[in-house]
Amino acid sequence: MSAMLQGDNEGMLMRRDEGGVAYLTLNRPAQFNSLSQAMLETLIAEVDAIAQDASVRVVVLAGEGKAFCAGHDLKEMRGNHTLEFQQALFRLCSKFMMKLVELPQPVIARVHGIATAAGCQLVSMCDLAVAADVARFAVSGINVGLFCATPSVGLSRNIGRKEAFEMLVTGDFIDAHEAQRRGLVNRVVPLEQLDEEIARLTASICAKSPVAIRMGKQMFYRQLEMGMDAAYQTAAETMACNMMTEDAGEGIDAFIAKRKPEWRGR
C-alpha cells in the first residue's frame, strides 16, 4: 500500500517501503507528474531522508497515471515569469538531480509511459532504468522555443553525443527499444511485466553487500569525471578500502566455504 507523505502538497509524492526497497511515486497524474517547485522540494526532502535510512537498499522512482514525467510545469513557469524564479527553479531541479547521484542507494526509474524534457532528464540521472515497451522518450522543450539545456547534461552522459544533440534540436520521440539501444534504459519489457522485472532487479541488488554498493556507486560517478590515471587511482583506493570491510571478508570466506554470505553492511 502506498502512503501519501505528510505535508507534501496534497500527496503529490507517495512512498511505499517493502523488502528493503523504497518506492517513490510522482502523484500529479492530471499534470503528467510535472516537476513543479513544490514537487522538487518534496523529492529532495524524501531523498535526504532515504540517504540516512540504512534499511533502504534500493529506490524505485515511478509515476502515477498515464505518464512517467512530462518535465517541468510550464504553467507554473509562465505564471512566475521573472528571471529570479526561473533561476531558482532550475537550480532546485539541478540540486535534486545531483541528489540522486549522491544518494548511497541505487535508484531505478520505472518508466511506464512518456518521459519528456526534465522527465527524460530524470530517467538519465537515475542509476538504472527499466521501461515498458510502450514508453517513449523526448527532450521536447525545443518545440516551445526552449532548448532543454539542463536535460542535456544527463542525456549526453547516457547516450552518444550526436544522438543526444539530434534529440535536443528536433524534440523527436524515441521508443523504448531505441532508448535501450542508445543506452538510456537498461531493460525493456511488456507493460504487464514491468513490476516483475523491477522486482528481479531490486532483488539482485538487495542480495549484495550494502557497503560494497555504497562505496561502488560513489566511486563510479567520481571516476567518470576524471582522466584515466586519476580514475585508476580512485578506483584502486576504493577497492583497497572495500577489501578491508567486514562484508568483503565475509563474502570471500563464504565463497571459499561454498555458503551464502551474511552481510553486515560494514
Coordinates of N, CA, C and O in Angstrom, one line a residue, residues 1-5 8-17 21-29 32-35 38-40 42-43 46-47 50 58-69 96 100 107-112 122 194-195 198:
M1 N 0.8 -1.2 0.0 CA 0.0 0.0 0.0 C 0.9 1.2 0.0 O 1.8 1.3 0.7
S2 N 0.5 2.2 -0.8 CA 1.3 3.5 -0.9 C 0.8 4.4 0.1 O -0.5 4.5 0.3
A3 N 1.6 5.2 0.8 CA 1.2 6.2 1.7 C 1.6 7.6 1.2 O 2.7 7.8 0.7
M4 N 0.6 8.5 1.3 CA 1.0 9.9 0.9 C 1.7 10.5 2.0 O 1.4 10.4 3.2
L5 N 2.8 11.2 1.7 CA 3.7 11.8 2.7 C 3.0 13.0 3.3 O 2.4 13.8 2.6
D8 N 3.1 17.2 2.1 CA 3.8 17.2 0.8 C 2.9 17.7 -0.3 O 2.9 17.2 -1.4
N9 N 2.2 18.8 0.0 CA 1.4 19.5 -1.0 C 0.3 18.5 -1.6 O 0.4 18.2 -2.8
E10 N -0.6 18.1 -0.8 CA -1.7 17.3 -1.2 C -1.3 15.9 -1.8 O -1.9 15.5 -2.8
G11 N -0.3 15.3 -1.2 CA 0.0 14.0 -1.6 C 0.6 13.9 -3.0 O 0.4 12.9 -3.7
M12 N 1.4 14.8 -3.4 CA 2.0 14.8 -4.8 C 3.1 13.8 -4.9 O 3.6 13.5 -6.0
L13 N 3.5 13.2 -3.7 CA 4.5 12.1 -3.8 C 4.1 11.0 -2.8 O 3.7 11.3 -1.7
M14 N 4.1 9.8 -3.3 CA 3.7 8.7 -2.5 C 5.0 7.8 -2.2 O 5.8 7.7 -3.1
R15 N 5.0 7.2 -1.1 CA 6.1 6.3 -0.7 C 5.6 5.0 -0.1 O 4.7 5.0 0.7
R16 N 6.2 3.9 -0.6 CA 5.9 2.6 -0.1 C 7.2 1.9 0.1 O 8.1 1.8 -0.8
D17 N 7.4 1.3 1.3 CA 8.7 0.5 1.6 C 8.3 -1.0 1.7 O 7.4 -1.3 2.4
V21 N 13.2 -2.0 -0.3 CA 13.1 -1.1 -1.4 C 12.1 0.0 -1.1 O 11.0 -0.3 -0.6
A22 N 12.5 1.2 -1.3 CA 11.6 2.4 -1.2 C 11.1 2.8 -2.6 O 11.8 3.1 -3.5
Y23 N 9.7 2.7 -2.7 CA 9.1 3.0 -3.9 C 8.5 4.4 -3.8 O 7.7 4.7 -3.0
L24 N 9.1 5.4 -4.6 CA 8.6 6.7 -4.6 C 7.8 7.0 -5.9 O 8.3 6.7 -7.0
T25 N 6.6 7.4 -5.8 CA 5.7 7.6 -7.0 C 5.3 9.0 -7.1 O 4.6 9.6 -6.2
L26 N 5.6 9.7 -8.2 CA 5.2 11.0 -8.5 C 3.7 10.9 -8.7 O 3.2 10.1 -9.5
N27 N 2.9 11.8 -8.0 CA 1.5 11.7 -7.9 C 0.8 13.0 -8.3 O 0.0 13.5 -7.6
R28 N 1.1 13.4 -9.5 CA 0.4 14.5 -10.1 C -0.1 14.1 -11.5 O 0.3 14.6 -12.6
P29 N -1.0 13.1 -11.6 CA -1.3 12.5 -12.9 C -2.0 13.4 -13.8 O -1.8 13.4 -15.0
F32 N 0.5 15.2 -15.6 CA 1.5 14.3 -16.1 C 2.8 14.3 -15.3 O 3.9 14.1 -15.8
N33 N 2.6 14.4 -14.0 CA 3.7 14.3 -13.0 C 4.8 15.3 -13.2 O 6.0 15.0 -13.0
S34 N 4.4 16.5 -13.6 CA 5.4 17.5 -13.9 C 6.1 18.0 -12.7 O 5.6 17.9 -11.5
L35 N 7.4 18.4 -12.8 CA 8.2 18.7 -11.7 C 8.1 20.2 -11.3 O 8.9 21.1 -11.7
A38 N 7.2 22.8 -5.9 CA 6.8 22.0 -4.7 C 7.2 20.6 -4.8 O 7.6 19.9 -3.9
M39 N 7.0 20.0 -6.0 CA 7.4 18.6 -6.2 C 8.9 18.4 -6.0 O 9.3 17.4 -5.4
L40 N 9.7 19.3 -6.6 CA 11.1 19.1 -6.4 C 11.5 19.3 -5.0 O 12.4 18.5 -4.5
T42 N 9.7 18.5 -2.4 CA 9.3 17.3 -1.7 C 10.2 16.1 -2.0 O 10.5 15.3 -1.1
L43 N 10.6 16.0 -3.3 CA 11.5 14.9 -3.6 C 12.9 15.1 -2.9 O 13.4 14.1 -2.5
E46 N 12.6 13.9 0.7 CA 12.4 12.5 0.8 C 13.7 11.8 0.5 O 14.1 10.8 1.2
V47 N 14.4 12.2 -0.5 CA 15.7 11.6 -0.9 C 16.7 11.8 0.3 O 17.5 10.9 0.6
I50 N 15.9 9.3 2.9 CA 16.3 7.9 2.5 C 17.8 7.7 2.6 O 18.3 6.6 2.9
V58 N 17.5 0.0 -2.0 CA 17.2 0.4 -3.4 C 16.1 1.4 -3.4 O 15.1 1.2 -2.6
V59 N 16.1 2.3 -4.3 CA 15.0 3.2 -4.5 C 14.4 3.0 -5.9 O 15.2 3.0 -6.9
V60 N 13.1 2.9 -6.0 CA 12.4 2.8 -7.3 C 11.6 4.1 -7.5 O 10.7 4.4 -6.7
L61 N 11.8 4.8 -8.6 CA 11.1 6.1 -8.9 C 10.1 5.8 -10.0 O 10.5 5.4 -11.1
A62 N 8.8 6.1 -9.7 CA 7.8 5.8 -10.7 C 6.8 7.0 -10.8 O 7.0 8.0 -10.1
G63 N 5.9 6.9 -11.7 CA 4.9 7.9 -11.9 C 3.5 7.4 -11.9 O 3.3 6.3 -12.4
E64 N 2.5 8.1 -11.4 CA 1.1 7.7 -11.3 C 0.4 8.2 -12.6 O 0.7 9.3 -13.1
G65 N -0.5 7.4 -13.1 CA -1.3 7.9 -14.3 C -0.7 7.5 -15.6 O 0.1 6.5 -15.6
K66 N -0.9 8.2 -16.6 CA -0.5 7.8 -18.0 C 1.0 8.1 -18.2 O 1.6 7.4 -19.0
A67 N 1.6 9.1 -17.6 CA 2.9 9.5 -17.9 C 3.9 9.1 -16.7 O 3.5 9.1 -15.6
F68 N 5.1 8.9 -17.1 CA 6.2 8.8 -16.0 C 6.4 10.2 -15.5 O 6.2 10.5 -14.3
C69 N 6.8 11.1 -16.4 CA 7.1 12.5 -16.0 C 7.2 13.3 -17.3 O 8.0 13.0 -18.2
F96 N 18.2 18.5 -7.1 CA 17.6 17.2 -7.0 C 18.3 16.2 -7.8 O 18.5 15.0 -7.4
L100 N 20.3 12.5 -6.6 CA 20.1 11.1 -7.0 C 21.5 10.5 -7.2 O 21.7 9.3 -6.8
V107 N 19.3 4.0 -7.6 CA 17.9 4.5 -8.0 C 17.5 3.9 -9.3 O 18.3 4.0 -10.3
I108 N 16.4 3.3 -9.4 CA 15.9 2.7 -10.6 C 14.6 3.5 -11.1 O 13.7 3.7 -10.3
A109 N 14.7 4.0 -12.3 CA 13.5 4.6 -12.9 C 12.6 3.5 -13.5 O 13.0 2.7 -14.2
R110 N 11.3 3.6 -13.0 CA 10.3 2.6 -13.5 C 9.5 3.4 -14.6 O 8.6 4.2 -14.2
V111 N 9.8 3.3 -15.8 CA 9.2 4.1 -16.9 C 8.1 3.4 -17.6 O 8.3 2.5 -18.4
H112 N 6.8 3.7 -17.3 CA 5.7 3.0 -17.9 C 5.0 3.8 -19.0 O 4.2 3.3 -19.8
L122 N 15.3 13.1 -15.8 CA 15.1 12.3 -14.6 C 15.5 10.8 -14.9 O 16.2 10.2 -14.0
L194 N 6.3 -5.2 -16.2 CA 7.2 -4.2 -15.7 C 7.6 -4.3 -14.3 O 8.7 -4.3 -13.9
D195 N 6.6 -4.5 -13.4 CA 6.8 -4.7 -12.0 C 7.6 -6.0 -11.7 O 8.4 -6.0 -10.8
I198 N 11.2 -5.2 -12.5 CA 11.7 -4.3 -11.4 C 12.0 -5.1 -10.2 O 13.1 -5.0 -9.6

